[in-house]
Amino acid sequence: MELKRVVVTGLGALTPIGNTVEEYWNGLVEGKSGAAPVTHFDAEKFKTKFACEIKDFNVTDFINRKEARKMDKFSQYAMVASDEAIADSKLDLEKINKLRVGVIWGAGIGGLETFQEEVINYANGDGTPKFNPFFIPKMIADIAPGNISIKHGFMGPNYTTVSACASSANAMIDALNNIRLGHCDVIVTGGSEAAVTIAGMGGFNAMHAMSTRNDDPKSASRPFDATRDGFVLGEGAGAIILEEYEHAKARGAKIYAEVVGGGLSSDAYHMTAPHPDGIGVVAVMKNCLENAGMKPEEVDHINTHGTSTPLGDVAELKAISEVFGPHAKNININSTKSMTGHLLGAAGAIEAIASILAIEHGIVPPTINHSTVDENIDPSLNLTLNKAQKRDIKVAMSNTFGFGGHNACVLFKKLD
Amino acid sequence: MSDIASRVKAIIVDKLGVDENEVVAEASFTNDLGADSLDTVELIMEFEKEFDIQIPDDQAENIATVGQAISYIEEAKK
């Protein structure tokens, strides 16, 4: 059976550095940081008092109050980003066969704030359970694609993938394969997360995973810099319309890029620490190249997982050197998390969008906040430090890795 | 309008996102005001909280309209 080709025909983004795809891209190219003191709750007693929150966002500008009230923020973000992507794709929702349109979404956690508020409410009571009937349906990670399908009537495959920070890359790869195999014409994919909450910040702080650079939030996310001290928590959503190539061509759709492969692997090593030799990361990039039928030398750009943690950044770059050999130094490597922070389950989606737009515009966004060379990093690698670089990109790779040892990698290619 | 009636109506307007004019005594939560089964459960819980009363499930099933809610609560608060 011949696999169908899959292309990107729509994008949507709600990020800490821009509330639309256009604003997001401009922010990326300018090297804008999304980090600022936490406003969602009083973080005074927290070890980390800043995060990359969504800004100037009023949900009722997009969703009526009654509907919005029944959604956790991670679902609201999903609705806003997917609406932008669907509009961008110019799909005629009256004409398409909605039985062949799926929604495959990624969320690392889901409705954390909803869970937290309901449990706090219970703990403050006299022990009588007074849980809101919307508690469970608001919280569960699969409700975001459920809500998207209900709004638009998309009746194809519908579920959420959960693999921590790799979640939305897993979703994209499932979407890719469903279309390749002919199960769907179109899939709304991507991911969303809203974990800048008491429980989210407290939990990640307890793991010593987050930066505590409270005196200078904007420079805290500094992937590959010798003084990096952990990731900066972000929130938001990215949505991507994947479409079967002939289907897109027949309706004259704008095609951003082709999705040519996806790779998956597991470290099988530790709950949260990356394998020091990056064996799972080596495997995932090799799997991805093999899945796409491409040679390492064809890759021009890698948007790394690069979270700004001491161990993870080095392990990933070592893995890149191993997979790409002498070609590694020719690749424009970056970490857009230096600007957006780490959106957990939405990271794969917004970074895929950054990779796709790098192909579209011929510009690689920078890794900002770099000042001190890390001697454990090969100096011949081009980490696209501090300033965006012009580069004609034919093939871009996006890496994401999740707690639990989940690795996912996606390859995008300029359409021939 | 009694104090109870106005508080009941305010809750319904807030939770169901409907116009105040629609919230008349004979209006049914599900048939007229767009509530689904979960909305109805949430409304009952809000009434319990607002008026500090307990509405057992078997009695909650009989509260289907705005008027029935107001009467039940007025009775319970006597």
Short mmCIF file of C-alpha atoms in Angstrom, two decimals:
data_model
loop_
_atom_site.label_atom_id
_atom_site.label_comp_id
_atom_site.label_asym_id
_atom_site.label_seq_id
_atom_site.Cartn_x
_atom_site.Cartn_y
_atom_site.Cartn_z
CA MET A 1 0.00 0.00 0.00
CA GLU A 2 1.35 3.36 -0.97
CA LEU A 3 1.36 5.95 1.80
CA LYS A 4 -0.40 9.25 1.16
CA ARG A 5 1.58 12.47 1.37
CA VAL A 6 0.71 14.85 4.19
CA VAL A 7 1.00 18.64 4.15
CA VAL A 8 0.47 21.54 6.54
CA THR A 9 -2.37 23.84 5.44
CA GLY A 10 -3.20 25.86 8.53
CA LEU A 11 -1.58 27.23 11.68
CA GLY A 12 -2.83 28.70 14.95
CA ALA A 13 -0.86 29.87 17.98
CA LEU A 14 -1.56 31.33 21.40
CA THR A 15 1.81 31.78 23.08
CA PRO A 16 3.58 33.80 25.77
CA ILE A 17 5.20 35.94 23.05
CA GLY A 18 2.20 36.42 20.76
CA ASN A 19 -1.49 35.57 20.67
CA THR A 20 -1.67 34.80 16.93
CA VAL A 21 0.66 33.02 14.51
CA GLU A 22 1.78 36.36 13.09
CA GLU A 23 2.56 37.86 16.51
CA TYR A 24 4.27 34.65 17.57
CA TRP A 25 6.51 34.59 14.52
CA ASN A 26 7.41 38.28 14.88
CA GLY A 27 8.28 37.64 18.52
CA LEU A 28 10.48 34.70 17.57
CA VAL A 29 12.40 36.62 14.94
CA GLU A 30 12.84 39.65 17.24
CA GLY A 31 14.12 37.43 20.03
CA LYS A 32 11.37 38.42 22.47
CA SER A 33 11.18 36.83 25.91
CA GLY A 34 7.76 35.83 27.29
CA ALA A 35 8.93 35.59 30.88
CA ALA A 36 7.54 37.86 33.62
CA PRO A 37 6.41 37.65 37.24
CA VAL A 38 3.48 35.25 37.74
CA THR A 39 0.08 36.96 37.66
CA HIS A 40 -2.24 33.93 37.79
CA PHE A 41 -1.71 33.49 41.54
CA ASP A 42 0.36 34.92 44.39
CA ALA A 43 3.75 33.26 43.91
CA GLU A 44 5.52 35.20 46.67
CA LYS A 45 6.32 32.08 48.70
CA PHE A 46 7.34 29.99 45.67
CA LYS A 47 10.96 29.30 44.81
CA THR A 48 10.21 30.45 41.27
CA LYS A 49 8.08 33.59 41.05
CA PHE A 50 7.97 34.01 37.27
CA ALA A 51 6.71 32.16 34.23
CA CYS A 52 5.88 32.60 30.56
CA GLU A 53 2.16 33.35 30.80
CA ILE A 54 -0.25 34.22 28.01
CA LYS A 55 -0.73 38.01 28.01
CA ASP A 56 -3.62 40.36 27.22
CA PHE A 57 -5.93 37.41 26.74
CA ASN A 58 -9.63 37.74 27.44
CA VAL A 59 -11.33 34.44 26.77
CA THR A 60 -14.76 35.96 26.22
CA ASP A 61 -13.38 37.74 23.15
CA PHE A 62 -13.37 34.25 21.63
CA ILE A 63 -15.81 32.01 23.51
CA ASN A 64 -19.10 33.03 25.11
CA ARG A 65 -19.06 33.19 28.86
CA LYS A 66 -21.30 30.18 29.40
CA GLU A 67 -19.14 27.90 27.27
CA ALA A 68 -15.87 29.31 28.60
CA ARG A 69 -16.94 28.63 32.18
CA LYS A 70 -17.18 24.92 31.36
CA MET A 71 -13.63 24.77 30.06
CA ASP A 72 -10.33 24.67 31.87
CA LYS A 73 -7.79 27.14 30.47
CA PHE A 74 -6.01 24.37 28.57
CA SER A 75 -9.26 23.75 26.67
CA GLN A 76 -9.91 27.46 26.12
CA TYR A 77 -6.42 27.86 24.67
CA ALA A 78 -7.05 24.84 22.43
CA MET A 79 -10.27 26.36 21.10
CA VAL A 80 -8.65 29.70 20.30
CA ALA A 81 -5.60 28.24 18.55
CA SER A 82 -7.59 25.62 16.60
CA ASP A 83 -10.08 28.27 15.45
CA GLU A 84 -7.20 30.33 14.07
CA ALA A 85 -5.71 27.30 12.31
CA ILE A 86 -9.04 26.23 10.81
CA ALA A 87 -9.71 29.76 9.56
CA ASP A 88 -6.14 29.94 8.19
CA SER A 89 -6.62 26.67 6.27
CA LYS A 90 -9.68 28.16 4.51
CA LEU A 91 -11.30 24.71 4.65
CA ASP A 92 -14.93 24.96 3.55
CA LEU A 93 -16.61 23.39 6.55
CA GLU A 94 -19.89 23.11 4.66
CA LYS A 95 -18.33 21.06 1.87
CA ILE A 96 -15.76 18.74 3.43
CA ASN A 97 -16.63 15.22 4.55
CA LYS A 98 -16.53 15.69 8.32
CA LEU A 99 -16.48 11.94 8.88
CA ARG A 100 -12.94 12.10 7.52
CA VAL A 101 -11.77 15.02 9.67
CA GLY A 102 -10.14 14.09 12.98
CA VAL A 103 -8.79 15.97 15.97
CA ILE A 104 -5.69 14.49 17.60
CA TRP A 105 -4.44 16.74 20.37
CA GLY A 106 -1.59 16.74 22.87
CA ALA A 107 -1.70 17.75 26.53
CA GLY A 108 0.88 16.77 29.10
CA ILE A 109 -1.40 17.29 32.08
CA GLY A 110 -4.80 18.72 31.15
CA GLY A 111 -7.02 20.70 33.49
CA LEU A 112 -4.61 21.08 36.39
CA GLU A 113 -6.15 24.29 37.70
CA THR A 114 -9.62 22.75 37.67
CA PHE A 115 -8.36 19.76 39.61
CA GLN A 116 -6.53 21.98 42.08
CA GLU A 117 -9.52 24.30 42.69
CA GLU A 118 -11.96 21.44 43.24
CA VAL A 119 -9.66 19.71 45.71
CA ILE A 120 -8.99 22.98 47.57
CA ASN A 121 -12.73 23.56 47.71
CA TYR A 122 -13.28 20.11 49.17
CA ALA A 123 -10.45 20.52 51.67
CA ASN A 124 -11.96 23.81 52.88
CA GLY A 125 -15.34 22.19 53.55
CA ASP A 126 -16.56 19.90 56.32
CA GLY A 127 -15.83 16.69 54.43
CA THR A 128 -19.14 16.62 52.55
CA PRO A 129 -18.29 16.08 48.88
CA LYS A 130 -19.48 19.09 46.89
CA PHE A 131 -17.74 18.54 43.58
CA ASN A 132 -18.88 20.53 40.59
CA PRO A 133 -20.50 18.34 37.91
CA PHE A 134 -18.16 19.90 35.36
CA PHE A 135 -15.06 19.01 37.41
CA ILE A 136 -14.22 15.77 35.59
CA PRO A 137 -15.25 16.78 32.07
CA LYS A 138 -13.33 20.06 32.41
CA MET A 139 -10.20 18.42 33.72
CA ILE A 140 -9.66 15.34 31.58
CA ALA A 141 -6.89 15.78 29.00
CA ASP A 142 -9.02 14.48 26.11
CA ILE A 143 -11.73 17.11 26.51
CA ALA A 144 -9.84 19.67 24.40
CA PRO A 145 -10.18 17.69 21.12
CA GLY A 146 -13.68 16.72 22.27
CA ASN A 147 -14.62 20.41 22.49
CA ILE A 148 -13.03 21.17 19.10
CA SER A 149 -15.00 18.37 17.43
CA ILE A 150 -18.26 19.42 19.08
CA LYS A 151 -17.84 22.99 17.82
CA HIS A 152 -17.11 22.01 14.22
CA GLY A 153 -18.76 18.61 13.84
CA PHE A 154 -15.53 16.75 13.02
CA MET A 155 -16.42 13.07 13.34
CA GLY A 156 -13.10 11.36 12.54
CA PRO A 157 -10.59 10.00 15.09
CA ASN A 158 -10.58 12.08 18.25
CA TYR A 159 -8.29 11.74 21.25
CA THR A 160 -5.43 13.24 23.23
CA THR A 161 -1.94 11.85 23.45
CA VAL A 162 -0.22 12.17 26.83
CA SER A 163 3.56 11.89 26.93
CA ALA A 164 4.47 14.89 29.07
CA CYS A 165 6.49 17.41 27.07
CA ALA A 166 6.41 15.21 23.95
CA SER A 167 2.58 15.05 23.92
CA SER A 168 1.82 17.28 20.97
CA ALA A 169 4.62 15.77 18.87
CA ASN A 170 3.06 12.38 19.55
CA ALA A 171 -0.28 13.84 18.46
CA MET A 172 1.23 15.19 15.22
CA ILE A 173 2.84 11.84 14.42
CA ASP A 174 -0.45 10.01 15.00
CA ALA A 175 -2.18 12.57 12.77
CA LEU A 176 0.51 12.11 10.11
CA ASN A 177 0.09 8.34 10.15
CA ASN A 178 -3.72 8.43 10.11
CA ILE A 179 -3.64 10.54 6.96
CA ARG A 180 -0.79 8.54 5.40
CA LEU A 181 -2.84 5.38 5.85
CA GLY A 182 -5.89 6.96 4.24
CA HIS A 183 -8.05 7.03 7.39
CA CYS A 184 -8.63 10.79 7.24
CA ASP A 185 -8.43 13.69 4.78
CA VAL A 186 -7.75 16.33 7.42
CA ILE A 187 -6.67 16.28 11.05
CA VAL A 188 -6.61 19.21 13.44
CA THR A 189 -3.58 18.51 15.59
CA GLY A 190 -1.41 20.38 18.08
CA GLY A 191 -1.49 20.76 21.81
CA SER A 192 -2.27 23.00 24.73
CA GLU A 193 -1.25 23.37 28.35
CA ALA A 194 -2.14 25.63 31.26
CA ALA A 195 0.00 24.55 34.18
CA VAL A 196 1.05 27.95 35.52
CA THR A 197 -0.90 27.18 38.69
CA ILE A 198 -0.12 26.64 42.35
CA ALA A 199 0.12 22.88 41.83
CA GLY A 200 2.12 23.13 38.61
CA MET A 201 4.70 25.63 39.84
CA GLY A 202 4.94 23.97 43.26
CA GLY A 203 5.35 20.53 41.74
CA PHE A 204 8.02 21.47 39.23
CA ASN A 205 9.85 23.53 41.86
CA ALA A 206 9.93 20.50 44.14
CA MET A 207 11.71 18.60 41.36
CA HIS A 208 14.34 21.37 41.09
CA ALA A 209 13.47 21.44 37.39
CA MET A 210 12.74 25.16 37.00
CA SER A 211 14.97 28.19 36.91
CA THR A 212 14.93 30.28 40.08
CA ARG A 213 16.48 33.38 38.48
CA ASN A 214 13.86 35.63 40.10
CA ASP A 215 15.99 38.77 39.74
CA ASP A 216 15.95 38.53 35.95
CA PRO A 217 13.05 36.45 34.56
CA LYS A 218 13.58 37.51 30.94
CA SER A 219 17.06 36.00 30.76
CA ALA A 220 16.23 32.92 32.85
CA SER A 221 15.55 30.59 29.94
CA ARG A 222 19.08 30.33 28.51
CA PRO A 223 19.50 27.01 26.72
CA PHE A 224 23.11 25.95 26.04
CA ASP A 225 24.51 28.74 28.24
CA ALA A 226 26.93 27.55 30.94
CA THR A 227 24.88 29.32 33.64
CA ARG A 228 21.48 27.78 32.76
CA ASP A 229 19.61 26.64 35.86
CA GLY A 230 16.40 25.01 34.69
CA PHE A 231 13.40 25.58 32.46
CA VAL A 232 10.87 28.40 32.62
CA LEU A 233 7.27 27.22 32.75
CA GLY A 234 5.09 28.43 29.89
CA GLU A 235 1.47 28.00 28.82
CA GLY A 236 -0.55 28.27 25.64
CA ALA A 237 -1.47 26.31 22.55
CA GLY A 238 -0.41 25.55 19.01
CA ALA A 239 -2.69 24.13 16.33
CA ILE A 240 -1.72 22.65 12.98
CA ILE A 241 -3.97 21.52 10.16
CA LEU A 242 -2.55 18.41 8.50
CA GLU A 243 -4.12 17.47 5.21
CA GLU A 244 -3.71 14.78 2.60
CA TYR A 245 -1.71 16.31 -0.25
CA GLU A 246 -4.14 15.63 -3.11
CA HIS A 247 -7.04 16.85 -0.98
CA ALA A 248 -5.18 20.10 -0.31
CA LYS A 249 -4.13 20.50 -3.93
CA ALA A 250 -7.65 19.88 -5.25
CA ARG A 251 -9.05 22.77 -3.23
CA GLY A 252 -6.13 25.07 -4.00
CA ALA A 253 -5.02 25.31 -0.38
CA LYS A 254 -1.96 27.23 0.70
CA ILE A 255 0.63 24.60 1.61
CA TYR A 256 3.21 25.62 4.21
CA ALA A 257 5.31 22.45 4.14
CA GLU A 258 5.16 18.70 3.88
CA VAL A 259 5.37 16.50 6.97
CA VAL A 260 7.73 13.78 5.82
CA GLY A 261 8.34 11.71 8.91
CA GLY A 262 7.96 11.10 12.61
CA GLY A 263 10.14 9.17 15.01
CA LEU A 264 9.45 7.80 18.48
CA SER A 265 11.62 6.19 21.13
CA SER A 266 12.01 5.80 24.86
CA ASP A 267 15.03 6.29 27.13
CA ALA A 268 13.95 3.39 29.40
CA TYR A 269 16.21 4.93 32.00
CA HIS A 270 14.78 7.29 34.65
CA MET A 271 11.47 8.98 35.52
CA THR A 272 12.77 12.49 34.86
CA ALA A 273 16.52 12.54 34.12
CA PRO A 274 17.67 12.27 30.52
CA HIS A 275 20.01 9.40 29.68
CA PRO A 276 23.53 10.89 29.99
CA ASP A 277 24.60 9.44 26.63
CA GLY A 278 21.33 10.43 25.00
CA ILE A 279 20.79 6.95 23.56
CA GLY A 280 17.02 7.40 23.33
CA VAL A 281 17.52 10.80 21.69
CA VAL A 282 19.93 9.33 19.14
CA ALA A 283 17.40 6.60 18.43
CA VAL A 284 14.49 9.00 17.95
CA MET A 285 16.29 11.18 15.40
CA LYS A 286 17.48 8.09 13.51
CA ASN A 287 13.94 6.64 13.59
CA CYS A 288 12.58 9.90 12.25
CA LEU A 289 15.08 10.13 9.38
CA GLU A 290 14.42 6.50 8.47
CA ASN A 291 10.67 7.04 8.64
CA ALA A 292 11.04 9.98 6.24
CA GLY A 293 13.47 8.09 4.01
CA MET A 294 15.99 10.93 4.36
CA LYS A 295 19.71 11.17 4.94
CA PRO A 296 21.15 13.18 7.85
CA GLU A 297 22.90 15.47 5.37
CA GLU A 298 19.55 16.72 4.09
CA VAL A 299 18.60 18.38 7.40
CA ASP A 300 19.20 22.16 7.53
CA HIS A 301 17.64 23.10 10.84
CA ILE A 302 16.84 21.49 14.19
CA ASN A 303 14.49 23.09 16.69
CA THR A 304 15.76 21.33 19.79
CA HIS A 305 13.93 20.31 22.91
CA GLY A 306 16.58 22.53 24.59
CA THR A 307 14.76 23.34 27.83
CA SER A 308 17.68 25.14 29.55
CA THR A 309 18.31 22.36 32.07
CA PRO A 310 21.93 21.49 32.86
CA LEU A 311 21.77 17.82 31.82
CA GLY A 312 19.20 17.77 29.04
CA ASP A 313 20.74 20.41 26.78
CA VAL A 314 24.16 18.76 26.67
CA ALA A 315 22.77 15.25 26.16
CA GLU A 316 20.66 16.44 23.21
CA LEU A 317 23.57 18.21 21.48
CA LYS A 318 25.80 15.15 21.94
CA ALA A 319 23.08 13.06 20.36
CA ILE A 320 22.83 15.48 17.43
CA SER A 321 26.61 15.23 16.89
CA GLU A 322 26.38 11.45 16.94
CA VAL A 323 23.44 11.21 14.51
CA PHE A 324 24.62 13.88 12.07
CA GLY A 325 28.40 13.40 12.33
CA PRO A 326 30.41 16.04 10.43
CA HIS A 327 27.17 17.52 9.01
CA ALA A 328 26.10 18.62 12.54
CA LYS A 329 28.13 21.83 12.25
CA ASN A 330 26.22 22.79 9.08
CA ILE A 331 22.86 22.64 10.81
CA ASN A 332 21.15 25.72 12.26
CA ILE A 333 20.30 24.49 15.76
CA ASN A 334 18.11 26.59 18.03
CA SER A 335 15.93 26.48 21.12
CA THR A 336 12.88 28.71 20.86
CA LYS A 337 12.16 27.83 24.50
CA SER A 338 14.67 30.60 25.26
CA MET A 339 11.81 32.94 24.27
CA THR A 340 8.56 31.05 24.90
CA GLY A 341 9.53 29.10 27.99
CA HIS A 342 8.50 25.48 28.17
CA LEU A 343 4.87 24.88 27.20
CA LEU A 344 5.02 21.20 28.25
CA GLY A 345 2.34 19.35 26.25
CA ALA A 346 2.03 22.27 23.82
CA ALA A 347 5.80 22.60 23.23
CA GLY A 348 5.92 20.18 20.30
CA ALA A 349 3.11 22.08 18.58
CA ILE A 350 4.45 25.61 18.90
CA GLU A 351 7.97 24.46 18.03
CA ALA A 352 6.68 22.62 14.98
CA ILE A 353 5.05 25.91 13.95
CA ALA A 354 8.38 27.71 14.49
CA SER A 355 10.08 25.09 12.29
CA ILE A 356 7.42 25.30 9.58
CA LEU A 357 7.62 29.10 9.52
CA ALA A 358 11.43 28.94 9.41
CA ILE A 359 11.01 26.99 6.16
CA GLU A 360 8.34 29.42 4.94
CA HIS A 361 10.33 32.60 5.66
CA GLY A 362 13.91 31.36 5.27
CA ILE A 363 14.77 32.63 8.75
CA VAL A 364 15.90 30.64 11.79
CA PRO A 365 14.74 32.22 15.08
CA PRO A 366 17.48 32.67 17.67
CA THR A 367 18.41 31.00 20.92
CA ILE A 368 18.35 34.12 23.09
CA ASN A 369 20.03 34.88 26.43
CA HIS A 370 23.35 33.29 25.58
CA SER A 371 26.42 34.88 27.14
CA THR A 372 28.63 32.21 28.71
CA VAL A 373 30.10 29.35 26.70
CA ASP A 374 29.53 25.88 28.14
CA GLU A 375 32.72 23.90 27.73
CA ASN A 376 30.75 20.68 27.53
CA ILE A 377 29.22 21.82 24.24
CA ASP A 378 30.99 21.32 20.91
CA PRO A 379 31.98 24.88 19.82
CA SER A 380 31.64 23.96 16.13
CA LEU A 381 27.84 23.68 16.45
CA ASN A 382 25.80 26.64 15.18
CA LEU A 383 23.30 27.24 17.99
CA THR A 384 21.82 30.35 16.31
CA LEU A 385 22.80 32.38 19.34
CA ASN A 386 21.06 35.65 20.21
CA LYS A 387 20.15 36.77 16.67
CA ALA A 388 17.95 35.21 14.00
CA GLN A 389 19.83 33.92 10.96
CA LYS A 390 18.73 33.97 7.33
CA ARG A 391 18.92 30.52 5.82
CA ASP A 392 17.16 28.78 2.99
CA ILE A 393 15.73 25.76 4.78
CA LYS A 394 14.49 22.76 2.87
CA VAL A 395 14.26 20.34 5.79
CA ALA A 396 13.62 21.14 9.44
CA MET A 397 13.52 18.78 12.41
CA SER A 398 11.68 19.38 15.67
CA ASN A 399 12.64 17.45 18.81
CA THR A 400 10.60 17.00 21.96
CA PHE A 401 11.26 14.81 24.98
CA GLY A 402 9.01 14.16 27.95
CA PHE A 403 9.40 13.12 31.59
CA GLY A 404 9.07 9.37 31.53
CA GLY A 405 11.74 9.12 28.86
CA HIS A 406 9.39 9.72 25.90
CA ASN A 407 11.14 11.04 22.80
CA ALA A 408 9.40 12.30 19.67
CA CYS A 409 10.83 13.89 16.55
CA VAL A 410 9.10 15.30 13.46
CA LEU A 411 10.53 16.26 10.07
CA PHE A 412 9.12 19.02 7.87
CA LYS A 413 10.17 19.64 4.29
CA LYS A 414 9.65 22.49 1.87
CA LEU A 415 7.21 21.28 -0.77
CA ASP A 416 9.02 20.33 -4.00
CA MET B 1 -40.13 40.04 43.66
CA SER B 2 -38.98 38.37 46.86
CA ASP B 3 -35.35 38.42 47.88
CA ILE B 4 -35.15 34.65 47.31
CA ALA B 5 -36.62 34.93 43.82
CA SER B 6 -34.16 37.62 42.79
CA ARG B 7 -31.18 35.65 44.12
CA VAL B 8 -32.37 32.48 42.34
CA LYS B 9 -32.71 34.40 39.09
CA ALA B 10 -29.28 35.95 39.45
CA ILE B 11 -27.73 32.48 39.81
CA ILE B 12 -29.58 31.22 36.74
CA VAL B 13 -28.52 34.22 34.66
CA ASP B 14 -24.92 33.72 35.76
CA LYS B 15 -24.68 29.95 35.31
CA LEU B 16 -26.73 29.52 32.16
CA GLY B 17 -25.64 32.72 30.45
CA VAL B 18 -29.24 33.66 29.63
CA ASP B 19 -30.97 37.02 29.51
CA GLU B 20 -32.72 38.08 32.70
CA ASN B 21 -36.01 38.52 30.81
CA GLU B 22 -36.05 34.84 29.90
CA VAL B 23 -35.89 33.75 33.52
CA VAL B 24 -39.65 33.65 34.20
CA ALA B 25 -41.40 31.40 36.71
CA GLU B 26 -42.65 28.87 34.16
CA ALA B 27 -39.34 28.64 32.26
CA SER B 28 -37.90 25.13 32.24
CA PHE B 29 -34.15 24.88 32.78
CA THR B 30 -33.69 22.27 30.08
CA ASN B 31 -36.45 23.09 27.58
CA ASP B 32 -36.39 26.90 27.71
CA LEU B 33 -33.05 28.00 29.18
CA GLY B 34 -30.67 25.66 27.36
CA ALA B 35 -29.41 23.72 30.38
CA ASP B 36 -28.06 20.20 29.98
CA SER B 37 -28.02 17.56 32.71
CA LEU B 38 -24.72 18.82 34.15
CA ASP B 39 -25.91 22.44 34.17
CA THR B 40 -28.95 21.36 36.16
CA VAL B 41 -26.83 19.60 38.78
CA GLU B 42 -24.62 22.67 39.05
CA LEU B 43 -27.65 24.95 39.52
CA ILE B 44 -28.94 22.83 42.39
CA MET B 45 -25.51 22.96 44.03
CA GLU B 46 -25.41 26.72 43.67
CA PHE B 47 -28.85 27.02 45.29
CA GLU B 48 -27.62 24.86 48.18
CA LYS B 49 -24.60 27.05 48.65
CA GLU B 50 -26.37 30.39 48.25
CA PHE B 51 -29.18 29.52 50.66
CA ASP B 52 -27.31 27.15 52.97
CA ILE B 53 -29.76 24.31 52.47
CA GLN B 54 -29.57 20.67 51.41
CA ILE B 55 -31.60 19.51 48.43
CA PRO B 56 -31.69 15.67 48.33
CA ASP B 57 -31.34 14.12 44.87
CA ASP B 58 -34.88 12.71 44.84
CA GLN B 59 -36.26 16.19 45.47
CA ALA B 60 -33.85 17.90 43.07
CA GLU B 61 -35.39 15.81 40.30
CA ASN B 62 -38.69 17.67 40.85
CA ILE B 63 -37.12 21.10 40.41
CA ALA B 64 -37.32 21.65 36.67
CA THR B 65 -38.50 25.26 36.39
CA VAL B 66 -37.54 28.63 37.83
CA GLY B 67 -40.81 28.78 39.78
CA GLN B 68 -40.32 25.31 41.26
CA ALA B 69 -36.84 26.29 42.44
CA ILE B 70 -38.11 29.47 44.11
CA SER B 71 -40.99 27.65 45.82
CA TYR B 72 -38.74 24.85 47.07
CA ILE B 73 -36.24 27.28 48.54
CA GLU B 74 -38.92 29.51 50.10
CA GLU B 75 -40.39 26.42 51.74
CA ALA B 76 -36.99 25.20 52.92
CA LYS B 77 -36.13 28.59 54.42
CA LYS B 78 -39.34 28.92 56.43
#
